[in-house]
Short mmCIF file of C-alpha atoms in Angstrom, two decimals:
data_model
loop_
_atom_site.label_atom_id
_atom_site.label_comp_id
_atom_site.label_asym_id
_atom_site.label_seq_id
_atom_site.Cartn_x
_atom_site.Cartn_y
_atom_site.Cartn_z
CA UNK A 1 27.79 -60.64 44.39
CA UNK A 2 31.31 -59.57 45.18
CA UNK A 3 29.98 -56.37 46.90
CA UNK A 4 27.62 -58.54 48.72
CA UNK A 5 30.55 -60.54 50.41
CA UNK A 6 32.00 -57.02 51.44
CA UNK A 7 28.48 -56.22 53.11
CA UNK A 8 28.49 -59.52 54.87
CA UNK A 9 31.90 -59.12 56.13
CA UNK A 10 31.23 -55.61 57.48
CA UNK A 11 28.34 -57.05 59.36
CA UNK A 12 28.16 -58.99 62.63
CA UNK A 13 26.46 -62.02 61.02
CA UNK A 14 29.67 -63.87 60.49
CA UNK A 15 32.18 -65.02 62.98
CA UNK A 16 35.36 -62.96 63.03
CA UNK A 17 37.79 -65.35 61.26
CA UNK A 18 35.16 -65.50 58.31
CA UNK A 19 34.84 -61.83 57.96
CA UNK A 20 38.61 -61.61 56.85
CA UNK A 21 37.92 -64.26 54.21
CA UNK A 22 34.56 -62.80 52.92
CA UNK A 23 36.29 -59.27 52.93
CA UNK A 24 39.43 -60.32 51.15
CA UNK A 25 37.56 -62.81 48.90
CA UNK A 26 34.90 -60.31 47.94
CA UNK A 27 37.49 -57.60 47.03
CA UNK A 28 39.47 -60.13 44.87
CA UNK A 29 36.26 -61.33 43.35
CA UNK A 30 35.37 -57.88 42.54
CA UNK A 31 38.57 -56.85 40.93
CA UNK A 32 38.57 -60.04 38.80
CA UNK A 33 35.04 -59.78 37.62
CA UNK A 34 35.51 -56.12 37.01
CA UNK A 35 38.61 -56.67 35.05
CA UNK A 36 36.94 -59.49 32.85
CA UNK A 37 33.59 -57.79 32.49
CA UNK A 38 32.85 -54.12 33.20
CA UNK A 39 36.34 -52.62 33.31
CA UNK A 40 37.16 -52.57 29.62
CA UNK A 41 33.80 -51.67 28.45
CA UNK A 42 33.93 -47.89 28.21
CA UNK A 43 36.94 -47.97 25.94
CA UNK A 44 35.44 -50.75 23.72
CA UNK A 45 31.72 -49.60 23.71
CA UNK A 46 32.44 -45.96 23.14
CA UNK A 47 34.38 -46.57 19.91
CA UNK A 48 31.17 -48.29 18.51
CA UNK A 49 28.46 -46.00 19.70
CA UNK A 50 29.58 -42.73 18.51
CA UNK A 51 29.43 -41.75 14.63
CA UNK A 52 32.61 -41.65 12.86
CA UNK A 53 32.71 -37.88 12.39
CA UNK A 54 32.79 -37.11 16.28
CA UNK A 55 34.24 -40.40 17.44
CA UNK A 56 37.71 -39.12 18.49
CA UNK A 57 36.61 -35.98 20.39
CA UNK A 58 33.68 -37.73 21.92
CA UNK A 59 35.67 -40.71 23.17
CA UNK A 60 38.32 -38.27 24.67
CA UNK A 61 35.71 -36.41 26.52
CA UNK A 62 33.95 -39.41 27.80
CA UNK A 63 37.19 -41.28 28.93
CA UNK A 64 38.28 -38.02 30.55
CA UNK A 65 35.04 -37.93 32.47
CA UNK A 66 35.49 -41.67 33.29
CA UNK A 67 38.98 -41.23 34.75
CA UNK A 68 38.05 -38.03 36.73
CA UNK A 69 35.14 -39.82 38.37
CA UNK A 70 37.59 -42.82 39.11
CA UNK A 71 39.89 -40.31 40.69
CA UNK A 72 37.49 -38.93 43.09
CA UNK A 73 36.07 -42.22 44.16
CA UNK A 74 39.67 -43.32 45.10
CA UNK A 75 40.36 -40.02 46.75
CA UNK A 76 37.11 -39.98 48.72
CA UNK A 77 36.93 -43.62 49.52
CA UNK A 78 38.62 -43.54 52.94
CA UNK A 79 36.68 -40.47 53.94
CA UNK A 80 33.35 -41.95 53.00
CA UNK A 81 34.35 -45.24 54.71
CA UNK A 82 34.82 -43.28 57.94
CA UNK A 83 31.56 -41.37 57.61
CA UNK A 84 29.38 -44.11 56.57
CA UNK A 85 30.86 -47.21 57.72
CA UNK A 86 31.73 -50.30 55.57
CA UNK A 87 28.39 -51.91 55.47
CA UNK A 88 26.56 -48.87 54.09
CA UNK A 89 29.27 -47.78 51.87
CA UNK A 90 29.63 -51.46 50.19
CA UNK A 91 25.73 -51.44 49.98
CA UNK A 92 25.86 -48.24 47.94
CA UNK A 93 28.50 -49.57 45.72
CA UNK A 94 26.52 -52.83 45.39
CA UNK A 95 23.41 -50.67 44.59
CA UNK A 96 25.23 -48.75 41.75
CA UNK A 97 26.70 -52.30 40.37
CA UNK A 98 23.06 -53.46 40.17
CA UNK A 99 21.79 -50.21 38.57
CA UNK A 100 24.69 -50.53 35.85
CA UNK A 101 23.57 -54.01 35.11
CA UNK A 102 19.88 -53.01 34.74
CA UNK A 103 20.94 -49.96 32.57
CA UNK A 104 23.24 -52.10 30.26
CA UNK A 105 20.47 -54.93 29.90
CA UNK A 106 17.89 -52.18 28.87
CA UNK A 107 19.94 -49.87 26.77
CA UNK A 108 23.08 -51.32 25.40
CA UNK A 109 22.87 -52.95 21.99
CA UNK A 110 24.58 -56.13 20.96
CA UNK A 111 27.52 -55.21 18.71
CA UNK A 112 29.17 -58.63 18.16
CA UNK A 113 29.65 -59.55 14.54
CA UNK A 114 28.31 -56.18 13.24
CA UNK A 115 30.15 -53.52 11.44
CA UNK A 116 30.60 -49.94 12.70
CA UNK A 117 28.41 -48.71 10.07
CA UNK A 118 25.56 -51.24 11.03
CA UNK A 119 25.88 -50.19 14.69
CA UNK A 120 25.80 -46.50 13.82
CA UNK A 121 22.55 -47.05 11.56
CA UNK A 122 20.94 -48.90 14.46
CA UNK A 123 21.72 -46.24 16.84
CA UNK A 124 20.33 -43.17 14.73
CA UNK A 125 17.02 -41.95 15.70
CA UNK A 126 14.25 -42.77 13.46
CA UNK A 127 13.25 -39.65 11.44
#
């Protein structure tokens, strides 16, 4: 929804003064919802899904990849904004957010109230 506000702000649908409010409001809403929702998930979920014998190395690798990708998104954002324009770029970001929600709904198991051993057993393939 927050990226949708950004797309609306970049379009010609709204009058000029509303574009500013939608743009700033959309960005603030995205930062707030991301920090309360999806932001801390990699650090929390990774510690629960890997078996204890490889947990430390797997988490280190996954978090390194996570931060490298974050670095490149930040590094290339302005260049992509110039090349694609704000409406296309924020539509792409919104699409990725939507795909992430669909992926999580389909593939991530609920871990609340379960021990690490229970989660590990639920994630092991059936042999």
